[in-house]
Amino acid sequence: MPRRFLHRYMPKPDTLRRQPSLRLVAPLLADTRLWLLTRRSVANAFSVGLFCAMLPIPFQMVIAALGARLTRCNLALSIGLVWVTNPLTMPLIFYINYVIGAFFLDTPVREAPSRISTRWIAEQMQDIMPALFLGSLITAVTLAILANIATRLIWRWHVSRNWRHRRARRQLRRARMESQFDDEH
């Protein structure tokens, strides 16, 4: 993963600490380990953030922040990835989670209305809750593991590609220097 790209879009810890609304969590923001961009911290942040995003519970961002603190991963990425489930995507993602849970519980799937909404989910909650929670947990664990592995592989590929490019540039420079030396002598 390009570190410069991630740094460009991440909020700065000092800017967040100065926000009056974040005064209560200022000690959490002061921990420099939660702002590192290493292969491990970014991969774990993807796991924590996507795990929390798949859970049909309130305060996902708070849980992601606590998860980032416990796993010592990047706080901003963990919290930002929770927004995979936003008001536009939430009904569809949670319906898919419900279908997965119903499959594993071997219960019939309720037909979705022509337009899935949070209102429909709220009205059906008592009947669909066990399947929704099981499906969400299965999806959350699966997505967290896959995201962690994929992030580590992509990071490793990116680093090795950069090393190959550097080696090729050095060899090209060396060849040019030898060519100039041969031309002069």
Coordinates of N, CA, C and O in Angstrom, one line a residue:
M1 N 0.8 -1.2 0.0 CA 0.0 0.0 0.0 C 0.9 1.2 0.0 O 1.8 1.3 0.8
P2 N 0.6 2.2 -0.8 CA 1.4 3.4 -0.9 C 1.2 4.2 0.4 O 0.1 4.7 0.6
R3 N 2.2 4.4 1.2 CA 2.1 5.1 2.4 C 1.8 6.6 2.2 O 1.0 7.2 2.9
R4 N 2.4 7.1 1.1 CA 2.1 8.5 0.8 C 0.6 8.8 0.5 O 0.0 9.8 0.9
F5 N 0.0 7.8 -0.2 CA -1.4 7.9 -0.6 C -2.3 7.9 0.7 O -3.2 8.7 0.8
L6 N -2.0 7.0 1.6 CA -2.7 6.9 2.8 C -2.5 8.2 3.7 O -3.5 8.7 4.3
H7 N -1.3 8.7 3.8 CA -1.0 9.9 4.5 C -1.8 11.1 4.0 O -2.2 11.9 4.8
R8 N -1.9 11.1 2.7 CA -2.6 12.3 2.1 C -4.0 12.4 2.5 O -4.5 13.5 2.7
Y9 N -4.7 11.3 2.7 CA -6.1 11.4 3.0 C -6.5 11.1 4.4 O -7.7 11.2 4.8
M10 N -5.5 10.8 5.3 CA -5.8 10.6 6.7 C -5.8 11.9 7.4 O -5.0 12.8 7.2
P11 N -6.7 12.0 8.4 CA -6.7 13.2 9.3 C -5.4 13.2 10.1 O -4.9 12.2 10.5
K12 N -5.0 14.4 10.5 CA -3.8 14.6 11.3 C -4.2 14.5 12.8 O -5.2 15.1 13.2
P13 N -3.5 13.8 13.6 CA -3.8 13.7 15.0 C -3.9 15.0 15.7 O -4.8 15.2 16.6
D14 N -3.0 15.9 15.4 CA -3.0 17.2 16.1 C -4.3 18.0 15.8 O -4.9 18.6 16.6
T15 N -4.8 17.9 14.5 CA -6.0 18.6 14.2 C -7.2 18.0 14.9 O -8.0 18.7 15.4
L16 N -7.2 16.7 15.1 CA -8.3 16.0 15.8 C -8.3 16.4 17.3 O -9.3 16.5 17.9
R17 N -7.1 16.4 17.8 CA -7.0 16.7 19.3 C -7.5 18.1 19.6 O -8.0 18.3 20.7
R18 N -7.4 19.0 18.7 CA -7.8 20.4 18.9 C -9.3 20.6 18.8 O -9.9 21.6 19.1
Q19 N -10.0 19.5 18.3 CA -11.5 19.6 18.1 C -12.2 19.6 19.5 O -12.0 18.6 20.2
P20 N -13.0 20.5 19.8 CA -13.7 20.5 21.1 C -14.6 19.3 21.3 O -14.7 18.8 22.4
S21 N -15.2 18.8 20.2 CA -16.1 17.7 20.4 C -15.4 16.4 20.7 O -16.0 15.5 21.1
L22 N -14.1 16.4 20.4 CA -13.3 15.1 20.7 C -12.5 15.2 22.0 O -11.6 14.4 22.2
R23 N -12.8 16.1 22.8 CA -12.1 16.3 24.1 C -12.0 15.1 24.9 O -11.0 14.8 25.5
L24 N -13.1 14.3 25.0 CA -13.2 13.1 25.8 C -12.3 12.0 25.3 O -11.8 11.2 26.2
V25 N -12.0 12.0 24.1 CA -11.2 10.9 23.5 C -9.7 11.4 23.2 O -9.0 10.7 22.6
A26 N -9.4 12.6 23.7 CA -8.0 13.1 23.4 C -6.9 12.2 23.9 O -5.9 12.1 23.2
P27 N -7.0 11.5 25.0 CA -5.9 10.6 25.4 C -5.8 9.4 24.4 O -4.7 9.0 24.1
L28 N -6.9 9.0 23.8 CA -6.8 7.9 22.8 C -6.1 8.5 21.6 O -5.3 7.8 20.9
L29 N -6.4 9.7 21.2 CA -5.8 10.3 20.0 C -4.3 10.6 20.2 O -3.6 10.7 19.2
A30 N -3.9 10.7 21.4 CA -2.4 11.0 21.7 C -1.5 9.8 21.5 O -0.3 10.0 21.4
D31 N -2.1 8.6 21.5 CA -1.2 7.4 21.4 C -0.7 7.3 20.0 O -1.5 7.1 19.0
T32 N 0.6 7.5 19.8 CA 1.2 7.6 18.4 C 1.1 6.2 17.7 O 1.1 6.2 16.5
R33 N 1.0 5.1 18.5 CA 1.0 3.8 17.9 C -0.3 3.6 17.0 O -0.4 2.8 16.1
L34 N -1.4 4.4 17.3 CA -2.6 4.3 16.6 C -2.6 5.1 15.3 O -3.6 5.1 14.6
W35 N -1.5 5.7 15.0 CA -1.4 6.5 13.8 C -0.4 6.0 12.8 O -0.2 6.6 11.8
L36 N 0.3 4.9 13.2 CA 1.3 4.4 12.3 C 0.7 3.7 11.1 O -0.4 3.2 11.1
L37 N 1.5 3.8 10.0 CA 1.1 3.2 8.8 C 2.1 2.1 8.4 O 3.1 2.3 7.7
T38 N 2.0 0.9 9.0 CA 2.8 -0.2 8.7 C 1.9 -1.3 8.1 O 0.7 -1.2 8.2
R39 N 2.6 -2.3 7.5 CA 1.8 -3.4 6.9 C 0.8 -4.0 8.0 O -0.3 -4.2 7.7
R40 N 1.3 -4.2 9.2 CA 0.6 -4.8 10.2 C -0.6 -3.9 10.7 O -1.7 -4.3 10.8
S41 N -0.3 -2.6 10.9 CA -1.3 -1.7 11.5 C -2.4 -1.5 10.4 O -3.6 -1.3 10.8
V42 N -2.0 -1.4 9.2 CA -3.1 -1.1 8.1 C -3.9 -2.4 7.9 O -5.1 -2.3 7.8
A43 N -3.3 -3.6 7.8 CA -4.0 -4.8 7.7 C -5.0 -5.0 8.8 O -6.1 -5.4 8.6
N44 N -4.5 -4.8 10.0 CA -5.4 -5.0 11.2 C -6.5 -4.0 11.2 O -7.6 -4.2 11.7
A45 N -6.2 -2.7 10.8 CA -7.2 -1.7 10.7 C -8.3 -2.1 9.7 O -9.5 -1.9 10.0
F46 N -7.9 -2.7 8.6 CA -9.0 -3.2 7.6 C -9.8 -4.3 8.3 O -11.0 -4.3 8.1
S47 N -9.2 -5.1 9.0 CA -9.9 -6.2 9.7 C -10.9 -5.6 10.7 O -12.1 -6.0 10.8
V48 N -10.4 -4.7 11.6 CA -11.3 -4.2 12.6 C -12.4 -3.3 12.0 O -13.6 -3.5 12.4
G49 N -12.1 -2.5 11.1 CA -13.1 -1.6 10.5 C -14.2 -2.4 9.7 O -15.4 -2.1 9.9
L50 N -13.8 -3.3 8.9 CA -14.8 -4.1 8.2 C -15.5 -5.0 9.0 O -16.7 -5.3 8.8
F51 N -14.9 -5.6 10.1 CA -15.6 -6.4 11.0 C -16.8 -5.6 11.7 O -17.9 -6.0 11.7
C52 N -16.4 -4.4 12.2 CA -17.4 -3.6 12.8 C -18.5 -3.1 11.8 O -19.7 -2.9 12.2
A53 N -18.1 -2.9 10.6 CA -19.1 -2.4 9.6 C -20.2 -3.4 9.3 O -21.3 -3.0 9.0
M54 N -19.8 -4.7 9.4 CA -20.8 -5.7 9.1 C -21.8 -6.0 10.3 O -22.7 -6.7 10.1
L55 N -21.5 -5.5 11.4 CA -22.4 -5.8 12.6 C -23.6 -4.9 12.6 O -23.4 -3.7 12.5
P56 N -24.8 -5.4 12.7 CA -26.0 -4.6 12.7 C -26.2 -4.0 14.1 O -27.2 -4.3 14.8
I57 N -25.3 -3.2 14.6 CA -25.4 -2.6 15.9 C -25.2 -1.1 15.8 O -24.5 -0.6 14.9
P58 N -25.7 -0.3 16.8 CA -25.3 1.1 16.8 C -23.9 1.3 17.4 O -23.3 0.4 17.9
F59 N -23.4 2.5 17.2 CA -22.1 2.9 17.7 C -20.9 2.0 17.1 O -20.0 1.7 17.8
Q60 N -21.0 1.7 15.8 CA -20.0 0.9 15.2 C -18.6 1.6 15.2 O -17.6 1.0 15.4
M61 N -18.6 3.0 15.1 CA -17.4 3.7 15.1 C -16.7 3.7 16.5 O -15.5 3.5 16.6
V62 N -17.5 3.7 17.6 CA -16.9 3.6 18.9 C -16.3 2.2 19.1 O -15.2 2.1 19.6
I63 N -17.0 1.2 18.6 CA -16.5 -0.2 18.8 C -15.2 -0.3 17.9 O -14.2 -1.0 18.3
A64 N -15.2 0.3 16.7 CA -14.0 0.2 15.9 C -12.8 0.9 16.5 O -11.7 0.5 16.5
A65 N -13.1 2.1 17.2 CA -12.0 2.8 17.9 C -11.5 1.9 19.1 O -10.3 1.9 19.3
L66 N -12.4 1.3 19.8 CA -11.9 0.4 20.9 C -11.1 -0.8 20.3 O -10.1 -1.2 20.9
G67 N -11.6 -1.3 19.2 CA -10.9 -2.4 18.5 C -9.5 -2.0 18.1 O -8.5 -2.8 18.2
A68 N -9.4 -0.8 17.5 CA -8.1 -0.3 17.1 C -7.2 -0.1 18.3 O -6.0 -0.4 18.2
R69 N -7.7 0.3 19.4 CA -6.9 0.5 20.6 C -6.4 -0.9 21.1 O -5.2 -1.1 21.4
L70 N -7.3 -1.9 21.1 CA -6.9 -3.2 21.6 C -5.9 -3.9 20.6 O -5.0 -4.6 21.1
T71 N -6.1 -3.8 19.3 CA -5.2 -4.4 18.4 C -4.0 -3.6 18.0 O -3.2 -4.0 17.2
R72 N -4.0 -2.3 18.5 CA -2.9 -1.4 18.1 C -2.7 -1.2 16.6 O -1.6 -1.2 16.1
C73 N -3.9 -1.0 16.0 CA -3.9 -0.7 14.5 C -4.2 0.7 14.3 O -4.5 1.5 15.2
N74 N -4.2 1.1 13.0 CA -4.5 2.5 12.7 C -5.9 2.9 13.0 O -6.9 2.3 12.4
L75 N -6.0 3.9 13.8 CA -7.3 4.3 14.3 C -8.2 4.9 13.2 O -9.3 4.6 13.1
A76 N -7.6 5.8 12.4 CA -8.3 6.5 11.4 C -8.9 5.5 10.3 O -10.1 5.7 9.9
L77 N -8.1 4.6 9.9 CA -8.6 3.6 8.9 C -9.7 2.7 9.5 O -10.7 2.4 8.9
S78 N -9.5 2.3 10.8 CA -10.5 1.5 11.4 C -11.9 2.2 11.5 O -12.9 1.6 11.1
I79 N -11.9 3.4 11.9 CA -13.1 4.2 12.0 C -13.7 4.5 10.6 O -14.9 4.4 10.3
G80 N -12.8 4.9 9.7 CA -13.2 5.2 8.3 C -13.9 4.0 7.6 O -14.8 4.2 6.9
L81 N -13.3 2.8 7.8 CA -13.9 1.7 7.1 C -15.2 1.3 7.6 O -15.9 0.5 6.9
V82 N -15.6 1.7 8.7 CA -17.0 1.4 9.2 C -18.0 2.0 8.3 O -19.1 1.5 8.2
W83 N -17.7 3.1 7.6 CA -18.6 3.7 6.7 C -18.9 3.0 5.4 O -19.6 3.5 4.5
V84 N -18.4 1.7 5.3 CA -18.8 0.9 4.2 C -20.3 0.6 4.3 O -21.0 0.6 3.3
T85 N -20.7 0.5 5.6 CA -22.2 0.4 5.8 C -22.7 1.8 6.1 O -22.6 2.3 7.3
N86 N -23.1 2.5 5.1 CA -23.7 3.9 5.3 C -25.2 3.8 5.0 O -25.7 2.8 4.6
P87 N -25.9 4.9 5.2 CA -27.3 4.8 5.0 C -27.7 4.3 3.6 O -28.8 3.8 3.4
L88 N -26.9 4.5 2.6 CA -27.2 4.0 1.2 C -27.0 2.5 1.1 O -27.7 1.8 0.4
T89 N -25.9 2.0 1.7 CA -25.5 0.6 1.5 C -26.0 -0.4 2.6 O -26.1 -1.6 2.4
M90 N -26.4 0.2 3.7 CA -26.8 -0.6 4.9 C -27.9 -1.6 4.6 O -27.8 -2.8 4.9
P91 N -29.0 -1.1 4.0 CA -30.1 -2.1 3.8 C -29.7 -3.3 3.0 O -30.1 -4.4 3.3
L92 N -29.0 -3.1 1.9 CA -28.6 -4.2 1.0 C -27.6 -5.1 1.7 O -27.8 -6.3 1.7
I93 N -26.6 -4.5 2.4 CA -25.6 -5.3 3.1 C -26.3 -6.2 4.2 O -26.0 -7.4 4.3
F94 N -27.1 -5.6 5.0 CA -27.8 -6.3 6.0 C -28.8 -7.3 5.5 O -29.0 -8.4 6.1
Y95 N -29.4 -7.1 4.4 CA -30.3 -8.1 3.8 C -29.4 -9.3 3.3 O -29.8 -10.4 3.5
I96 N -28.3 -9.0 2.7 CA -27.4 -10.1 2.3 C -26.9 -10.9 3.5 O -26.9 -12.1 3.5
N97 N -26.6 -10.2 4.6 CA -26.2 -10.9 5.8 C -27.3 -11.7 6.4 O -27.1 -12.9 6.8
Y98 N -28.6 -11.2 6.3 CA -29.7 -12.0 6.7 C -29.9 -13.3 5.9 O -30.2 -14.3 6.4
V99 N -29.7 -13.1 4.6 CA -29.9 -14.3 3.7 C -28.8 -15.4 4.0 O -29.1 -16.6 4.1
I100 N -27.6 -14.9 4.3 CA -26.5 -15.8 4.7 C -26.9 -16.5 6.0 O -26.7 -17.7 6.1
G101 N -27.3 -15.8 7.0 CA -27.7 -16.3 8.3 C -28.9 -17.3 8.1 O -28.9 -18.4 8.8
A102 N -29.9 -17.0 7.3 CA -31.0 -17.9 7.1 C -30.5 -19.2 6.5 O -31.1 -20.2 6.8
F103 N -29.6 -19.1 5.6 CA -29.1 -20.3 4.9 C -28.4 -21.2 6.0 O -28.7 -22.4 6.0
F104 N -27.6 -20.6 6.9 CA -26.9 -21.4 7.9 C -27.9 -21.9 9.0 O -27.6 -23.0 9.6
L105 N -29.0 -21.2 9.2 CA -30.0 -21.6 10.2 C -31.0 -22.5 9.6 O -31.9 -23.1 10.2
D106 N -30.9 -22.7 8.3 CA -31.9 -23.5 7.5 C -33.3 -23.0 7.7 O -34.2 -23.8 8.0
T107 N -33.5 -21.7 7.7 CA -34.9 -21.1 7.8 C -35.2 -20.5 6.4 O -34.3 -20.0 5.7
P108 N -36.5 -20.4 6.2 CA -36.9 -19.7 4.9 C -36.6 -18.2 4.9 O -36.7 -17.6 5.9
V109 N -36.2 -17.8 3.8 CA -35.8 -16.3 3.7 C -37.1 -15.5 3.4 O -37.8 -15.9 2.5
R110 N -37.3 -14.5 4.1 CA -38.4 -13.6 3.8 C -38.2 -12.9 2.5 O -37.1 -12.4 2.3
E111 N -39.2 -12.7 1.8 CA -39.1 -12.0 0.5 C -38.8 -10.5 0.8 O -39.5 -9.9 1.6
A112 N -37.9 -10.0 0.1 CA -37.6 -8.6 0.3 C -38.6 -7.8 -0.5 O -39.0 -8.2 -1.6
P113 N -39.0 -6.6 0.0 CA -39.9 -5.8 -0.8 C -39.1 -5.2 -2.0 O -37.9 -5.4 -2.2
S114 N -39.9 -4.6 -2.9 CA -39.2 -4.1 -4.1 C -38.2 -3.1 -3.8 O -37.2 -2.9 -4.6
R115 N -38.3 -2.4 -2.7 CA -37.3 -1.5 -2.3 C -36.9 -1.8 -0.8 O -37.7 -1.5 0.1
I116 N -35.7 -2.3 -0.6 CA -35.3 -2.6 0.7 C -35.0 -1.3 1.5 O -34.4 -0.4 1.0
S117 N -35.5 -1.2 2.7 CA -35.3 0.0 3.5 C -35.0 -0.4 4.9 O -35.3 -1.5 5.4
T118 N -34.5 0.5 5.7 CA -34.3 0.3 7.1 C -35.6 0.1 7.8 O -35.7 -0.6 8.8
R119 N -36.7 0.7 7.3 CA -38.0 0.6 7.9 C -38.5 -0.9 7.8 O -39.0 -1.4 8.8
W120 N -38.3 -1.5 6.6 CA -38.7 -2.9 6.5 C -37.9 -3.8 7.4 O -38.5 -4.7 8.0
I121 N -36.6 -3.5 7.5 CA -35.8 -4.3 8.4 C -36.3 -4.2 9.9 O -36.4 -5.1 10.6
A122 N -36.6 -2.9 10.2 CA -37.0 -2.7 11.6 C -38.4 -3.4 11.9 O -38.6 -3.9 13.0
E123 N -39.3 -3.4 10.9 CA -40.6 -4.1 11.1 C -40.4 -5.6 11.2 O -41.2 -6.2 11.9
Q124 N -39.5 -6.1 10.5 CA -39.3 -7.6 10.5 C -38.2 -8.0 11.6 O -37.9 -9.2 11.6
M125 N -37.7 -7.1 12.3 CA -36.5 -7.4 13.2 C -36.7 -8.6 14.1 O -35.8 -9.5 14.2
Q126 N -37.8 -8.8 14.7 CA -38.0 -9.9 15.7 C -37.9 -11.2 15.0 O -37.3 -12.2 15.5
D127 N -38.4 -11.3 13.8 CA -38.4 -12.6 13.0 C -37.0 -12.8 12.4 O -36.6 -14.0 12.3
I128 N -36.4 -11.8 11.9 CA -35.1 -12.0 11.2 C -33.9 -11.8 12.0 O -32.8 -12.1 11.6
M129 N -34.1 -11.4 13.3 CA -32.9 -11.1 14.1 C -31.9 -12.2 14.3 O -30.7 -12.0 14.1
P130 N -32.3 -13.5 14.6 CA -31.3 -14.5 14.7 C -30.5 -14.8 13.4 O -29.3 -14.9 13.4
A131 N -31.2 -14.8 12.3 CA -30.5 -15.0 11.0 C -29.6 -13.8 10.7 O -28.5 -14.0 10.1
L132 N -30.1 -12.6 10.9 CA -29.4 -11.4 10.6 C -28.1 -11.4 11.5 O -27.0 -11.1 10.9
F133 N -28.2 -11.6 12.7 CA -27.0 -11.6 13.6 C -26.0 -12.7 13.2 O -24.8 -12.5 13.1
L134 N -26.5 -13.9 12.9 CA -25.5 -15.0 12.5 C -24.9 -14.7 11.2 O -23.7 -14.8 11.0
G135 N -25.7 -14.2 10.2 CA -25.1 -13.9 8.9 C -24.2 -12.7 9.0 O -23.1 -12.7 8.3
S136 N -24.5 -11.7 9.8 CA -23.6 -10.6 10.0 C -22.3 -11.0 10.6 O -21.2 -10.6 10.2
L137 N -22.3 -11.9 11.6 CA -21.1 -12.4 12.3 C -20.3 -13.2 11.3 O -19.0 -13.0 11.2
I138 N -20.9 -14.1 10.5 CA -20.2 -14.9 9.5 C -19.5 -14.0 8.5 O -18.3 -14.1 8.2
T139 N -20.3 -13.0 8.0 CA -19.8 -12.1 7.0 C -18.6 -11.2 7.6 O -17.6 -11.0 7.0
A140 N -18.8 -10.8 8.8 CA -17.8 -9.9 9.5 C -16.5 -10.7 9.7 O -15.4 -10.1 9.4
V141 N -16.6 -11.9 10.2 CA -15.3 -12.7 10.4 C -14.7 -13.0 9.0 O -13.4 -12.8 8.9
T142 N -15.4 -13.4 8.1 CA -14.9 -13.7 6.8 C -14.2 -12.5 6.1 O -13.1 -12.6 5.6
L143 N -15.0 -11.4 6.1 CA -14.5 -10.2 5.5 C -13.2 -9.7 6.2 O -12.3 -9.2 5.6
A144 N -13.2 -9.8 7.5 CA -12.0 -9.3 8.3 C -10.8 -10.1 8.0 O -9.7 -9.6 7.8
I145 N -11.0 -11.4 7.9 CA -9.8 -12.3 7.6 C -9.3 -12.1 6.1 O -8.1 -11.9 5.9
L146 N -10.3 -12.0 5.2 CA -9.9 -11.8 3.8 C -9.2 -10.4 3.6 O -8.3 -10.3 2.8
A147 N -9.8 -9.4 4.2 CA -9.2 -8.1 4.1 C -7.8 -8.0 4.7 O -6.9 -7.4 4.1
N148 N -7.6 -8.7 5.8 CA -6.3 -8.7 6.4 C -5.2 -9.4 5.5 O -4.2 -8.8 5.2
I149 N -5.6 -10.5 5.0 CA -4.7 -11.3 4.1 C -4.5 -10.5 2.8 O -3.3 -10.3 2.4
A150 N -5.5 -9.9 2.2 CA -5.4 -9.2 1.0 C -4.5 -7.9 1.2 O -3.6 -7.6 0.3
T151 N -4.7 -7.2 2.3 CA -3.9 -6.0 2.5 C -2.4 -6.4 2.7 O -1.6 -5.7 2.1
R152 N -2.2 -7.4 3.4 CA -0.8 -7.8 3.6 C -0.1 -8.3 2.3 O 1.0 -7.9 2.0
L153 N -0.9 -9.0 1.4 CA -0.3 -9.4 0.1 C -0.1 -8.2 -0.8 O 0.9 -8.2 -1.5
I154 N -1.1 -7.3 -0.8 CA -1.0 -6.1 -1.7 C 0.2 -5.3 -1.2 O 1.0 -4.8 -2.0
W155 N 0.4 -5.1 0.1 CA 1.4 -4.3 0.6 C 2.8 -4.9 0.2 O 3.7 -4.3 -0.2
R156 N 2.9 -6.3 0.4 CA 4.1 -7.0 0.1 C 4.4 -6.9 -1.4 O 5.6 -6.6 -1.8
W157 N 3.4 -7.0 -2.3 CA 3.6 -6.9 -3.7 C 4.1 -5.5 -4.0 O 5.0 -5.3 -4.9
H158 N 3.5 -4.5 -3.4 CA 3.9 -3.1 -3.7 C 5.3 -2.8 -3.3 O 6.1 -2.2 -4.1
V159 N 5.7 -3.3 -2.2 CA 7.1 -3.1 -1.7 C 8.1 -3.8 -2.6 O 9.1 -3.2 -3.0
S160 N 7.8 -5.1 -3.0 CA 8.7 -5.8 -3.8 C 8.8 -5.2 -5.2 O 9.8 -5.1 -5.8
R161 N 7.7 -4.7 -5.7 CA 7.7 -4.0 -7.0 C 8.5 -2.7 -6.9 O 9.3 -2.4 -7.9
N162 N 8.4 -2.0 -5.9 CA 9.3 -0.8 -5.7 C 10.8 -1.2 -5.6 O 11.6 -0.5 -6.2
W163 N 11.1 -2.2 -5.0 CA 12.5 -2.7 -4.9 C 13.0 -3.1 -6.3 O 14.1 -2.8 -6.7
R164 N 12.2 -3.8 -7.1 CA 12.6 -4.1 -8.4 C 12.8 -2.9 -9.3 O 13.8 -2.8 -10.0
H165 N 11.9 -1.9 -9.2 CA 12.1 -0.7 -9.9 C 13.4 0.1 -9.5 O 14.1 0.6 -10.4
R166 N 13.6 0.1 -8.2 CA 14.9 0.8 -7.8 C 16.1 0.0 -8.3 O 17.1 0.7 -8.7
R167 N 16.1 -1.3 -8.2 CA 17.2 -2.1 -8.7 C 17.4 -1.8 -10.2 O 18.5 -1.6 -10.7
A168 N 16.3 -1.8 -11.0 CA 16.4 -1.5 -12.4 C 17.0 -0.1 -12.7 O 17.8 0.0 -13.6
R169 N 16.5 0.9 -11.9 CA 17.1 2.2 -12.1 C 18.5 2.3 -11.8 O 19.3 2.9 -12.5
R170 N 19.0 1.6 -10.7 CA 20.4 1.6 -10.4 C 21.2 0.9 -11.4 O 22.3 1.4 -11.8
Q171 N 20.7 -0.2 -12.0 CA 21.5 -0.9 -13.0 C 21.5 0.0 -14.3 O 22.6 0.0 -15.0
L172 N 20.5 0.7 -14.6 CA 20.5 1.6 -15.8 C 21.5 2.7 -15.6 O 22.2 3.0 -16.5
R173 N 21.5 3.3 -14.4 CA 22.4 4.4 -14.1 C 23.9 3.9 -14.2 O 24.7 4.5 -14.7
R174 N 24.1 2.7 -13.6 CA 25.4 2.1 -13.7 C 25.9 1.8 -15.1 O 27.0 2.1 -15.5
A175 N 24.9 1.3 -15.9 CA 25.3 1.1 -17.3 C 25.6 2.4 -18.1 O 26.5 2.4 -18.9
R176 N 24.8 3.4 -17.8 CA 25.1 4.7 -18.4 C 26.4 5.3 -18.0 O 27.2 5.8 -18.8
M177 N 26.8 5.1 -16.7 CA 28.1 5.6 -16.2 C 29.2 4.8 -16.9 O 30.2 5.4 -17.3
E178 N 29.0 3.5 -17.0 CA 30.1 2.7 -17.6 C 30.2 3.1 -19.1 O 31.3 3.1 -19.6
S179 N 29.0 3.4 -19.7 CA 29.1 3.7 -21.1 C 29.8 5.1 -21.3 O 30.6 5.2 -22.2
Q180 N 29.5 6.0 -20.4 CA 30.2 7.3 -20.5 C 31.7 7.2 -20.3 O 32.5 7.8 -20.9
F181 N 32.0 6.3 -19.3 CA 33.4 6.1 -19.0 C 34.2 5.4 -20.2 O 35.3 5.8 -20.5
D182 N 33.5 4.5 -20.9 CA 34.1 3.8 -22.0 C 34.2 4.8 -23.2 O 35.2 4.8 -23.9
D183 N 33.3 5.7 -23.3 CA 33.3 6.7 -24.4 C 34.5 7.7 -24.2 O 35.1 8.2 -25.1
E184 N 34.7 8.0 -22.9 CA 35.8 9.0 -22.6 C 37.2 8.3 -22.8 O 38.2 9.0 -23.0
H185 N 37.3 7.0 -22.6 CA 38.6 6.4 -22.7 C 38.7 5.6 -23.9 O 38.8 5.1 -24.7

